[in-house]
Structures are given as structure tokens and as C-alpha cells.
Amino acid sequence: MSFVDNVINTTKNVAATAGKKTDEAIKISKLKLRSTQLNSDIKNKNEKLGALVYDMAKSGEKDTEAFDALVAEIDAVNTELADIEKQLDSLKGVVACPSCGAKTADDNTFCPKCGAKLPEKPAPEAESDVTVEDNKDE
Ligand SMILES: [Zn+2]
């Protein structure tokens, strides 16, 4: 058996025995990647928004339609980002304190930092109720 075959076999075995862990790790790295993309998306949109505000101030013409559209886009990205953050927390077994924002083990009842009551541990795979629809003005 060549060295390369050996490495491939070893990798396969590790992947097979650590199947669940690997799935979680892949999920986490995908979510982290998405979070990075969304963060740079927000940064771009904020820059666009800044440029738009500058143009409006310079020209004295207000393009409120473009402004509102950008604000709505940023809100949408922020909503998705918050959802990803929650999924990452639940994969890592942590929860954010609703009072101080500290991350703590999700089986704690109270926040070890500020003492606030923590939300009940969510049932696994029951995260379908996070659809927040904004009513858009036509
Ligand atoms: Zn707290």
C-alpha cells in the first residue's frame, strides 16, 4: 500500500467513526462561512448607504427610494445573520443571555455573569418558527 493510499484510508476511517461530529463540524464551518459573507455584505451595503447619503447631501436631491431599499436590504441581512448566530450557538451548545449577551452553556437556568434567567433550552431540530416578515409599504 502506498503512502497516499494509506493516508486516504486513514482519513476515511476517521470520517466514518466520527460521522456525527464531522457533520456538526461541516455545519458549523458552513454557517461560519455564511456569517462571514453576510458580514462583508453588510459592510458593502453600509458603504453604499454612506455614498448615497453623501451624494444626496451634495446634490440636494433626496433619493428616498434607493435609501429605503438599502436600509431594507441591510435589515434582511441582519435578520439572516441573527438566525445563523442562533444556529451556531445551538450547535455549540451555548445560549446568549437575553440581558447581558454573555454566551453560556444552554443547560444553565441562570446567566453566570449577570444572574438573569436564561431562555428554556430549545428542542433540537425545532427551529422553523424564526420567520420574521416585515410589512413593506408599497
Ligand atoms: Zn447575563
mmCIF file of N, CA and C and ligand atoms in Angstrom:
data_model
loop_
_atom_site.group_PDB
_atom_site.id
_atom_site.type_symbol
_atom_site.label_atom_id
_atom_site.label_comp_id
_atom_site.label_asym_id
_atom_site.label_seq_id
_atom_site.Cartn_x
_atom_site.Cartn_y
_atom_site.Cartn_z
ATOM 1 N N MET A 1 0.847 -1.200 0.000
ATOM 2 C CA MET A 1 0.000 0.000 0.000
ATOM 3 C C MET A 1 0.878 1.244 0.000
ATOM 4 N N SER A 2 0.591 2.153 -0.899
ATOM 5 C CA SER A 2 1.406 3.357 -0.976
ATOM 6 C C SER A 2 1.065 4.315 0.162
ATOM 7 N N PHE A 3 1.891 5.259 0.345
ATOM 8 C CA PHE A 3 1.692 6.239 1.414
ATOM 9 C C PHE A 3 0.376 6.987 1.220
ATOM 10 N N VAL A 4 0.129 7.347 -0.071
ATOM 11 C CA VAL A 4 -1.089 8.114 -0.367
ATOM 12 C C VAL A 4 -2.342 7.289 -0.059
ATOM 13 N N ASP A 5 -2.349 6.003 -0.491
ATOM 14 C CA ASP A 5 -3.487 5.128 -0.191
ATOM 15 C C ASP A 5 -3.721 5.049 1.309
ATOM 16 N N ASN A 6 -2.615 4.909 2.009
ATOM 17 C CA ASN A 6 -2.663 4.802 3.460
ATOM 18 C C ASN A 6 -3.338 6.031 4.080
ATOM 19 N N VAL A 7 -2.937 7.183 3.616
ATOM 20 C CA VAL A 7 -3.489 8.436 4.132
ATOM 21 C C VAL A 7 -4.987 8.507 3.830
ATOM 22 N N ILE A 8 -5.353 8.120 2.592
ATOM 23 C CA ILE A 8 -6.764 8.172 2.197
ATOM 24 C C ILE A 8 -7.587 7.222 3.065
ATOM 25 N N ASN A 9 -7.075 5.986 3.265
ATOM 26 C CA ASN A 9 -7.791 5.025 4.102
ATOM 27 C C ASN A 9 -7.956 5.527 5.527
ATOM 28 N N THR A 10 -6.879 6.069 6.070
ATOM 29 C CA THR A 10 -6.936 6.590 7.435
ATOM 30 C C THR A 10 -7.983 7.692 7.525
ATOM 31 N N THR A 11 -7.996 8.575 6.546
ATOM 32 C CA THR A 11 -8.950 9.676 6.538
ATOM 33 C C THR A 11 -10.376 9.148 6.495
ATOM 34 N N LYS A 12 -10.595 8.114 5.635
ATOM 35 C CA LYS A 12 -11.929 7.520 5.525
ATOM 36 C C LYS A 12 -12.384 6.936 6.857
ATOM 37 N N ASN A 13 -11.460 6.208 7.514
ATOM 38 C CA ASN A 13 -11.805 5.597 8.792
ATOM 39 C C ASN A 13 -12.163 6.639 9.834
ATOM 40 N N VAL A 14 -11.379 7.681 9.898
ATOM 41 C CA VAL A 14 -11.637 8.747 10.861
ATOM 42 C C VAL A 14 -13.000 9.363 10.578
ATOM 43 N N ALA A 15 -13.287 9.589 9.285
ATOM 44 C CA ALA A 15 -14.561 10.195 8.912
ATOM 45 C C ALA A 15 -15.723 9.287 9.285
ATOM 46 N N ALA A 16 -15.535 7.961 9.115
ATOM 47 C CA ALA A 16 -16.613 7.027 9.413
ATOM 48 C C ALA A 16 -16.906 6.962 10.900
ATOM 49 N N THR A 17 -15.843 6.881 11.719
ATOM 50 C CA THR A 17 -16.060 6.767 13.160
ATOM 51 C C THR A 17 -16.553 8.076 13.759
ATOM 52 N N ALA A 18 -16.160 9.179 13.167
ATOM 53 C CA ALA A 18 -16.554 10.476 13.717
ATOM 54 C C ALA A 18 -17.641 11.112 12.866
ATOM 55 N N GLY A 19 -18.515 10.279 12.285
ATOM 56 C CA GLY A 19 -19.526 10.775 11.361
ATOM 57 C C GLY A 19 -20.353 11.935 11.878
ATOM 58 N N LYS A 20 -20.921 11.764 13.060
ATOM 59 C CA LYS A 20 -21.804 12.794 13.585
ATOM 60 C C LYS A 20 -21.040 14.078 13.876
ATOM 61 N N LYS A 21 -19.880 13.901 14.535
ATOM 62 C CA LYS A 21 -19.036 15.054 14.850
ATOM 63 C C LYS A 21 -18.662 15.801 13.574
ATOM 64 N N THR A 22 -18.343 15.024 12.511
ATOM 65 C CA THR A 22 -17.938 15.633 11.258
ATOM 66 C C THR A 22 -19.088 16.434 10.659
ATOM 67 N N ASP A 23 -20.300 15.842 10.689
ATOM 68 C CA ASP A 23 -21.474 16.552 10.188
ATOM 69 C C ASP A 23 -21.626 17.889 10.895
ATOM 70 N N GLU A 24 -21.484 17.858 12.227
ATOM 71 C CA GLU A 24 -21.616 19.086 13.005
ATOM 72 C C GLU A 24 -20.540 20.080 12.634
ATOM 73 N N ALA A 25 -19.305 19.573 12.487
ATOM 74 C CA ALA A 25 -18.188 20.457 12.143
ATOM 75 C C ALA A 25 -18.413 21.100 10.783
ATOM 76 N N ILE A 26 -18.940 20.307 9.820
ATOM 77 C CA ILE A 26 -19.217 20.846 8.488
ATOM 78 C C ILE A 26 -20.309 21.909 8.571
ATOM 79 N N LYS A 27 -21.352 21.581 9.340
ATOM 80 C CA LYS A 27 -22.452 22.531 9.518
ATOM 81 C C LYS A 27 -21.939 23.842 10.103
ATOM 82 N N ILE A 28 -21.107 23.707 11.149
ATOM 83 C CA ILE A 28 -20.576 24.899 11.819
ATOM 84 C C ILE A 28 -19.715 25.712 10.860
ATOM 85 N N SER A 29 -18.838 25.017 10.082
ATOM 86 C CA SER A 29 -17.956 25.793 9.202
ATOM 87 C C SER A 29 -18.743 26.430 8.068
ATOM 88 N N LYS A 30 -19.833 25.760 7.601
ATOM 89 C CA LYS A 30 -20.690 26.367 6.579
ATOM 90 C C LYS A 30 -21.379 27.609 7.117
ATOM 91 N N LEU A 31 -21.889 27.496 8.345
ATOM 92 C CA LEU A 31 -22.571 28.638 8.953
ATOM 93 C C LEU A 31 -21.607 29.798 9.171
ATOM 94 N N LYS A 32 -20.367 29.439 9.591
ATOM 95 C CA LYS A 32 -19.358 30.486 9.816
ATOM 96 C C LYS A 32 -19.016 31.193 8.513
ATOM 97 N N LEU A 33 -18.923 30.384 7.437
ATOM 98 C CA LEU A 33 -18.620 30.946 6.120
ATOM 99 C C LEU A 33 -19.724 31.908 5.700
ATOM 100 N N ARG A 34 -20.976 31.450 5.869
ATOM 101 C CA ARG A 34 -22.131 32.275 5.514
ATOM 102 C C ARG A 34 -22.132 33.569 6.335
ATOM 103 N N SER A 35 -21.803 33.436 7.616
ATOM 104 C CA SER A 35 -21.762 34.595 8.503
ATOM 105 C C SER A 35 -20.711 35.601 8.031
ATOM 106 N N THR A 36 -19.552 35.088 7.585
ATOM 107 C CA THR A 36 -18.501 35.966 7.065
ATOM 108 C C THR A 36 -18.984 36.689 5.807
ATOM 109 N N GLN A 37 -19.664 35.913 4.923
ATOM 110 C CA GLN A 37 -20.195 36.514 3.688
ATOM 111 C C GLN A 37 -21.196 37.609 4.012
ATOM 112 N N LEU A 38 -22.093 37.311 4.955
ATOM 113 C CA LEU A 38 -23.137 38.270 5.306
ATOM 114 C C LEU A 38 -22.534 39.528 5.932
ATOM 115 N N ASN A 39 -21.516 39.330 6.760
ATOM 116 C CA ASN A 39 -20.866 40.486 7.379
ATOM 117 C C ASN A 39 -20.225 41.400 6.342
ATOM 118 N N SER A 40 -19.592 40.801 5.320
ATOM 119 C CA SER A 40 -18.973 41.646 4.302
ATOM 120 C C SER A 40 -20.058 42.270 3.415
ATOM 121 N N ASP A 41 -21.189 41.548 3.271
ATOM 122 C CA ASP A 41 -22.339 42.074 2.544
ATOM 123 C C ASP A 41 -22.863 43.334 3.239
ATOM 124 N N ILE A 42 -22.991 43.236 4.567
ATOM 125 C CA ILE A 42 -23.469 44.378 5.350
ATOM 126 C C ILE A 42 -22.502 45.554 5.218
ATOM 127 N N LYS A 43 -21.205 45.229 5.247
ATOM 128 C CA LYS A 43 -20.186 46.277 5.138
ATOM 129 C C LYS A 43 -20.328 47.001 3.795
ATOM 130 N N ASN A 44 -20.493 46.205 2.700
ATOM 131 C CA ASN A 44 -20.672 46.798 1.371
ATOM 132 C C ASN A 44 -21.897 47.684 1.313
ATOM 133 N N LYS A 45 -23.002 47.167 1.862
ATOM 134 C CA LYS A 45 -24.256 47.917 1.814
ATOM 135 C C LYS A 45 -24.151 49.202 2.634
ATOM 136 N N ASN A 46 -23.465 49.129 3.767
ATOM 137 C CA ASN A 46 -23.266 50.328 4.585
ATOM 138 C C ASN A 46 -22.444 51.372 3.828
ATOM 139 N N GLU A 47 -21.449 50.893 3.083
ATOM 140 C CA GLU A 47 -20.638 51.815 2.292
ATOM 141 C C GLU A 47 -21.483 52.474 1.208
ATOM 142 N N LYS A 48 -22.332 51.645 0.554
ATOM 143 C CA LYS A 48 -23.238 52.173 -0.475
ATOM 144 C C LYS A 48 -24.167 53.220 0.124
ATOM 145 N N LEU A 49 -24.687 52.891 1.315
ATOM 146 C CA LEU A 49 -25.600 53.789 2.008
ATOM 147 C C LEU A 49 -24.905 55.108 2.322
ATOM 148 N N GLY A 50 -23.653 55.008 2.788
ATOM 149 C CA GLY A 50 -22.874 56.205 3.092
ATOM 150 C C GLY A 50 -22.661 57.064 1.854
ATOM 151 N N ALA A 51 -22.310 56.402 0.743
ATOM 152 C CA ALA A 51 -22.081 57.120 -0.510
ATOM 153 C C ALA A 51 -23.358 57.792 -0.977
ATOM 154 N N LEU A 52 -24.485 57.084 -0.797
ATOM 155 C CA LEU A 52 -25.786 57.613 -1.219
ATOM 156 C C LEU A 52 -26.146 58.856 -0.399
ATOM 157 N N VAL A 53 -25.928 58.772 0.901
ATOM 158 C CA VAL A 53 -26.219 59.913 1.786
ATOM 159 C C VAL A 53 -25.340 61.105 1.396
ATOM 160 N N TYR A 54 -24.078 60.807 1.117
ATOM 161 C CA TYR A 54 -23.148 61.865 0.710
ATOM 162 C C TYR A 54 -23.630 62.534 -0.587
ATOM 163 N N ASP A 55 -23.996 61.698 -1.584
ATOM 164 C CA ASP A 55 -24.487 62.224 -2.856
ATOM 165 C C ASP A 55 -25.726 63.080 -2.656
ATOM 166 N N MET A 56 -26.620 62.598 -1.791
ATOM 167 C CA MET A 56 -27.864 63.338 -1.552
ATOM 168 C C MET A 56 -27.563 64.691 -0.915
ATOM 169 N N ALA A 57 -26.611 64.689 0.037
ATOM 170 C CA ALA A 57 -26.246 65.942 0.700
ATOM 171 C C ALA A 57 -25.612 66.901 -0.293
ATOM 172 N N LYS A 58 -24.761 66.370 -1.181
ATOM 173 C CA LYS A 58 -24.064 67.199 -2.158
ATOM 174 C C LYS A 58 -25.020 67.769 -3.202
ATOM 175 N N SER A 59 -25.916 66.889 -3.721
ATOM 176 C CA SER A 59 -26.766 67.311 -4.827
ATOM 177 C C SER A 59 -28.024 68.009 -4.345
ATOM 178 N N GLY A 60 -28.368 67.807 -3.066
ATOM 179 C CA GLY A 60 -29.604 68.388 -2.540
ATOM 180 C C GLY A 60 -30.840 67.649 -3.005
ATOM 181 N N GLU A 61 -30.640 66.552 -3.762
ATOM 182 C CA GLU A 61 -31.775 65.748 -4.202
ATOM 183 C C GLU A 61 -31.868 64.498 -3.346
ATOM 184 N N LYS A 62 -33.049 64.233 -2.831
ATOM 185 C CA LYS A 62 -33.202 63.068 -1.963
ATOM 186 C C LYS A 62 -33.763 61.880 -2.723
ATOM 187 N N ASP A 63 -32.951 60.821 -2.812
ATOM 188 C CA ASP A 63 -33.396 59.578 -3.450
ATOM 189 C C ASP A 63 -33.862 58.645 -2.334
ATOM 190 N N THR A 64 -35.041 58.943 -1.786
ATOM 191 C CA THR A 64 -35.505 58.178 -0.628
ATOM 192 C C THR A 64 -35.810 56.738 -1.000
ATOM 193 N N GLU A 65 -36.154 56.483 -2.266
ATOM 194 C CA GLU A 65 -36.476 55.121 -2.691
ATOM 195 C C GLU A 65 -35.245 54.215 -2.581
ATOM 196 N N ALA A 66 -34.123 54.708 -3.126
ATOM 197 C CA ALA A 66 -32.879 53.941 -3.067
ATOM 198 C C ALA A 66 -32.427 53.795 -1.619
ATOM 199 N N PHE A 67 -32.614 54.854 -0.836
ATOM 200 C CA PHE A 67 -32.231 54.842 0.571
ATOM 201 C C PHE A 67 -33.021 53.785 1.337
ATOM 202 N N ASP A 68 -34.367 53.826 1.200
ATOM 203 C CA ASP A 68 -35.225 52.857 1.893
ATOM 204 C C ASP A 68 -34.906 51.427 1.462
ATOM 205 N N ALA A 69 -34.631 51.249 0.157
ATOM 206 C CA ALA A 69 -34.328 49.908 -0.354
ATOM 207 C C ALA A 69 -33.066 49.360 0.300
ATOM 208 N N LEU A 70 -32.033 50.209 0.417
ATOM 209 C CA LEU A 70 -30.777 49.766 1.035
ATOM 210 C C LEU A 70 -30.967 49.436 2.509
ATOM 211 N N VAL A 71 -31.737 50.294 3.206
ATOM 212 C CA VAL A 71 -31.998 50.040 4.628
ATOM 213 C C VAL A 71 -32.720 48.703 4.787
ATOM 214 N N ALA A 72 -33.707 48.445 3.915
ATOM 215 C CA ALA A 72 -34.456 47.178 3.982
ATOM 216 C C ALA A 72 -33.534 45.991 3.708
ATOM 217 N N GLU A 73 -32.615 46.157 2.730
ATOM 218 C CA GLU A 73 -31.669 45.072 2.419
ATOM 219 C C GLU A 73 -30.778 44.777 3.616
ATOM 220 N N ILE A 74 -30.294 45.826 4.269
ATOM 221 C CA ILE A 74 -29.420 45.643 5.437
ATOM 222 C C ILE A 74 -30.190 44.954 6.557
ATOM 223 N N ASP A 75 -31.451 45.353 6.764
ATOM 224 C CA ASP A 75 -32.279 44.707 7.789
ATOM 225 C C ASP A 75 -32.426 43.217 7.507
ATOM 226 N N ALA A 76 -32.663 42.878 6.232
ATOM 227 C CA ALA A 76 -32.852 41.475 5.849
ATOM 228 C C ALA A 76 -31.588 40.671 6.132
ATOM 229 N N VAL A 77 -30.425 41.243 5.798
ATOM 230 C CA VAL A 77 -29.161 40.538 6.039
ATOM 231 C C VAL A 77 -28.930 40.373 7.538
ATOM 232 N N ASN A 78 -29.250 41.419 8.303
ATOM 233 C CA ASN A 78 -29.096 41.335 9.761
ATOM 234 C C ASN A 78 -29.978 40.244 10.355
ATOM 235 N N THR A 79 -31.202 40.103 9.813
ATOM 236 C CA THR A 79 -32.111 39.062 10.296
ATOM 237 C C THR A 79 -31.514 37.681 10.037
ATOM 238 N N GLU A 80 -30.982 37.486 8.811
ATOM 239 C CA GLU A 80 -30.392 36.189 8.481
ATOM 240 C C GLU A 80 -29.167 35.916 9.353
ATOM 241 N N LEU A 81 -28.400 36.964 9.603
ATOM 242 C CA LEU A 81 -27.197 36.833 10.420
ATOM 243 C C LEU A 81 -27.560 36.425 11.848
ATOM 244 N N ALA A 82 -28.608 37.005 12.397
ATOM 245 C CA ALA A 82 -29.040 36.679 13.760
ATOM 246 C C ALA A 82 -29.484 35.218 13.824
ATOM 247 N N ASP A 83 -30.158 34.766 12.754
ATOM 248 C CA ASP A 83 -30.617 33.381 12.682
ATOM 249 C C ASP A 83 -29.428 32.422 12.647
ATOM 250 N N ILE A 84 -28.405 32.763 11.856
ATOM 251 C CA ILE A 84 -27.205 31.933 11.759
ATOM 252 C C ILE A 84 -26.487 31.881 13.099
ATOM 253 N N GLU A 85 -26.419 33.025 13.759
ATOM 254 C CA GLU A 85 -25.789 33.106 15.080
ATOM 255 C C GLU A 85 -26.475 32.143 16.051
ATOM 256 N N LYS A 86 -27.812 32.116 15.997
ATOM 257 C CA LYS A 86 -28.597 31.230 16.865
ATOM 258 C C LYS A 86 -28.306 29.770 16.556
ATOM 259 N N GLN A 87 -28.257 29.435 15.250
ATOM 260 C CA GLN A 87 -27.973 28.047 14.855
ATOM 261 C C GLN A 87 -26.587 27.628 15.305
ATOM 262 N N LEU A 88 -25.609 28.550 15.172
ATOM 263 C CA LEU A 88 -24.244 28.256 15.620
ATOM 264 C C LEU A 88 -24.220 28.016 17.119
ATOM 265 N N ASP A 89 -24.937 28.868 17.862
ATOM 266 C CA ASP A 89 -24.993 28.717 19.316
ATOM 267 C C ASP A 89 -25.553 27.354 19.696
ATOM 268 N N SER A 90 -26.647 26.941 19.026
ATOM 269 C CA SER A 90 -27.281 25.685 19.420
ATOM 270 C C SER A 90 -26.406 24.493 19.033
ATOM 271 N N LEU A 91 -25.657 24.612 17.924
ATOM 272 C CA LEU A 91 -24.722 23.543 17.547
ATOM 273 C C LEU A 91 -23.592 23.435 18.562
ATOM 274 N N LYS A 92 -23.177 24.564 19.108
ATOM 275 C CA LYS A 92 -22.073 24.574 20.063
ATOM 276 C C LYS A 92 -22.573 24.340 21.478
ATOM 277 N N GLY A 93 -23.901 24.251 21.651
ATOM 278 C CA GLY A 93 -24.466 24.027 22.979
ATOM 279 C C GLY A 93 -24.380 25.237 23.882
ATOM 280 N N VAL A 94 -24.401 26.438 23.285
ATOM 281 C CA VAL A 94 -24.390 27.651 24.097
ATOM 282 C C VAL A 94 -25.621 28.495 23.791
ATOM 283 N N VAL A 95 -25.912 29.404 24.700
ATOM 284 C CA VAL A 95 -27.028 30.304 24.510
ATOM 285 C C VAL A 95 -26.574 31.699 24.934
ATOM 286 N N ALA A 96 -27.099 32.731 24.254
ATOM 287 C CA ALA A 96 -26.747 34.104 24.613
ATOM 288 C C ALA A 96 -27.711 34.611 25.670
ATOM 289 N N CYS A 97 -27.184 35.201 26.728
ATOM 290 C CA CYS A 97 -28.027 35.761 27.792
ATOM 291 C C CYS A 97 -28.853 36.912 27.209
ATOM 292 N N PRO A 98 -30.193 36.897 27.423
ATOM 293 C CA PRO A 98 -31.023 37.954 26.859
ATOM 294 C C PRO A 98 -30.779 39.306 27.535
ATOM 295 N N SER A 99 -30.151 39.270 28.717
ATOM 296 C CA SER A 99 -29.925 40.505 29.463
ATOM 297 C C SER A 99 -28.567 41.137 29.150
ATOM 298 N N CYS A 100 -27.473 40.338 29.270
ATOM 299 C CA CYS A 100 -26.139 40.920 29.085
ATOM 300 C C CYS A 100 -25.448 40.427 27.818
ATOM 301 N N GLY A 101 -26.015 39.405 27.153
ATOM 302 C CA GLY A 101 -25.447 38.932 25.894
ATOM 303 C C GLY A 101 -24.312 37.936 26.058
ATOM 304 N N ALA A 102 -23.958 37.596 27.294
ATOM 305 C CA ALA A 102 -22.869 36.634 27.515
ATOM 306 C C ALA A 102 -23.285 35.263 27.009
ATOM 307 N N LYS A 103 -22.325 34.540 26.407
ATOM 308 C CA LYS A 103 -22.599 33.179 25.936
ATOM 309 C C LYS A 103 -22.339 32.209 27.079
ATOM 310 N N THR A 104 -23.288 31.295 27.279
ATOM 311 C CA THR A 104 -23.141 30.337 28.374
ATOM 312 C C THR A 104 -23.757 29.009 27.957
ATOM 313 N N ALA A 105 -23.415 27.924 28.654
ATOM 314 C CA ALA A 105 -23.939 26.601 28.315
ATOM 315 C C ALA A 105 -25.466 26.634 28.320
ATOM 316 N N ASP A 106 -26.082 25.990 27.296
ATOM 317 C CA ASP A 106 -27.532 26.139 27.147
ATOM 318 C C ASP A 106 -28.332 25.297 28.139
ATOM 319 N N ASP A 107 -27.648 24.535 29.031
ATOM 320 C CA ASP A 107 -28.415 23.830 30.061
ATOM 321 C C ASP A 107 -28.390 24.592 31.394
ATOM 322 N N ASN A 108 -27.772 25.776 31.385
ATOM 323 C CA ASN A 108 -27.849 26.630 32.572
ATOM 324 C C ASN A 108 -29.240 27.254 32.663
ATOM 325 N N THR A 109 -29.704 27.481 33.901
ATOM 326 C CA THR A 109 -31.001 28.133 34.090
ATOM 327 C C THR A 109 -30.824 29.638 34.238
ATOM 328 N N PHE A 110 -29.685 30.020 34.851
ATOM 329 C CA PHE A 110 -29.424 31.443 35.047
ATOM 330 C C PHE A 110 -28.074 31.824 34.461
ATOM 331 N N CYS A 111 -27.950 33.069 34.031
ATOM 332 C CA CYS A 111 -26.695 33.568 33.472
ATOM 333 C C CYS A 111 -25.649 33.656 34.587
ATOM 334 N N PRO A 112 -24.468 32.999 34.393
ATOM 335 C CA PRO A 112 -23.442 33.038 35.437
ATOM 336 C C PRO A 112 -22.811 34.427 35.569
ATOM 337 N N LYS A 113 -23.027 35.282 34.572
ATOM 338 C CA LYS A 113 -22.391 36.601 34.588
ATOM 339 C C LYS A 113 -23.263 37.638 35.293
ATOM 340 N N CYS A 114 -24.553 37.696 34.903
ATOM 341 C CA CYS A 114 -25.406 38.742 35.462
ATOM 342 C C CYS A 114 -26.568 38.178 36.275
ATOM 343 N N GLY A 115 -26.785 36.852 36.236
ATOM 344 C CA GLY A 115 -27.828 36.243 37.061
ATOM 345 C C GLY A 115 -29.222 36.271 36.455
ATOM 346 N N ALA A 116 -29.349 36.785 35.225
ATOM 347 C CA ALA A 116 -30.669 36.820 34.588
ATOM 348 C C ALA A 116 -31.125 35.403 34.252
ATOM 349 N N LYS A 117 -32.451 35.188 34.224
ATOM 350 C CA LYS A 117 -32.985 33.889 33.856
ATOM 351 C C LYS A 117 -32.766 33.673 32.362
ATOM 352 N N LEU A 118 -32.257 32.495 32.008
ATOM 353 C CA LEU A 118 -31.990 32.189 30.602
ATOM 354 C C LEU A 118 -33.201 31.519 29.975
ATOM 355 N N PRO A 119 -33.361 31.673 28.650
ATOM 356 C CA PRO A 119 -34.489 31.012 27.984
ATOM 357 C C PRO A 119 -34.380 29.500 28.106
ATOM 358 N N GLU A 120 -35.525 28.811 28.049
ATOM 359 C CA GLU A 120 -35.542 27.345 28.093
ATOM 360 C C GLU A 120 -34.718 26.806 26.934
ATOM 361 N N LYS A 121 -34.054 25.670 27.193
ATOM 362 C CA LYS A 121 -33.287 25.028 26.125
ATOM 363 C C LYS A 121 -34.241 24.633 25.003
ATOM 364 N N PRO A 122 -33.986 25.108 23.757
ATOM 365 C CA PRO A 122 -34.900 24.775 22.669
ATOM 366 C C PRO A 122 -34.832 23.302 22.301
ATOM 367 N N ALA A 123 -35.960 22.721 21.922
ATOM 368 C CA ALA A 123 -35.980 21.331 21.464
ATOM 369 C C ALA A 123 -35.131 21.219 20.205
ATOM 370 N N PRO A 124 -34.305 20.155 20.098
ATOM 371 C CA PRO A 124 -33.439 20.038 18.922
ATOM 372 C C PRO A 124 -34.239 19.919 17.620
ATOM 373 N N GLU A 125 -33.713 20.502 16.559
ATOM 374 C CA GLU A 125 -34.315 20.458 15.216
ATOM 375 C C GLU A 125 -35.697 21.101 15.159
ATOM 376 N N ALA A 126 -35.995 21.996 16.071
ATOM 377 C CA ALA A 126 -37.289 22.682 16.046
ATOM 378 C C ALA A 126 -37.061 24.180 15.940
ATOM 379 N N GLU A 127 -36.485 24.578 14.809
ATOM 380 C CA GLU A 127 -36.158 25.991 14.651
ATOM 381 C C GLU A 127 -36.849 26.578 13.415
ATOM 382 N N SER A 128 -38.083 26.139 13.182
ATOM 383 C CA SER A 128 -38.795 26.577 11.978
ATOM 384 C C SER A 128 -39.660 27.817 12.231
ATOM 385 N N ASP A 129 -39.661 28.307 13.477
ATOM 386 C CA ASP A 129 -40.540 29.429 13.790
ATOM 387 C C ASP A 129 -39.801 30.763 13.815
ATOM 388 N N VAL A 130 -38.773 30.888 12.985
ATOM 389 C CA VAL A 130 -37.981 32.113 13.003
ATOM 390 C C VAL A 130 -38.219 32.964 11.756
ATOM 391 N N THR A 131 -39.428 32.894 11.202
ATOM 392 C CA THR A 131 -39.702 33.709 10.033
ATOM 393 C C THR A 131 -40.251 35.068 10.455
ATOM 394 N N VAL A 132 -39.444 36.082 10.256
ATOM 395 C CA VAL A 132 -39.857 37.440 10.604
ATOM 396 C C VAL A 132 -40.110 38.200 9.300
ATOM 397 N N GLU A 133 -41.360 38.486 9.035
ATOM 398 C CA GLU A 133 -41.709 39.207 7.802
ATOM 399 C C GLU A 133 -41.997 40.668 8.148
ATOM 400 N N ASP A 134 -41.279 41.537 7.472
ATOM 401 C CA ASP A 134 -41.568 42.962 7.641
ATOM 402 C C ASP A 134 -42.646 43.368 6.658
ATOM 403 N N ASN A 135 -43.587 44.146 7.159
ATOM 404 C CA ASN A 135 -44.607 44.676 6.238
ATOM 405 C C ASN A 135 -43.988 45.839 5.473
ATOM 406 N N LYS A 136 -43.901 45.661 4.176
ATOM 407 C CA LYS A 136 -43.316 46.717 3.353
ATOM 408 C C LYS A 136 -44.385 47.670 2.878
ATOM 409 N N ASP A 137 -44.086 48.958 2.954
ATOM 410 C CA ASP A 137 -45.009 49.952 2.406
ATOM 411 C C ASP A 137 -44.868 49.971 0.905
ATOM 412 N N GLU A 138 -45.972 49.942 0.236
ATOM 413 C CA GLU A 138 -45.904 49.947 -1.223
ATOM 414 C C GLU A 138 -45.705 51.369 -1.753
HETATM 415 ZN ZN ZN B 1 -26.325 37.772 31.569
#
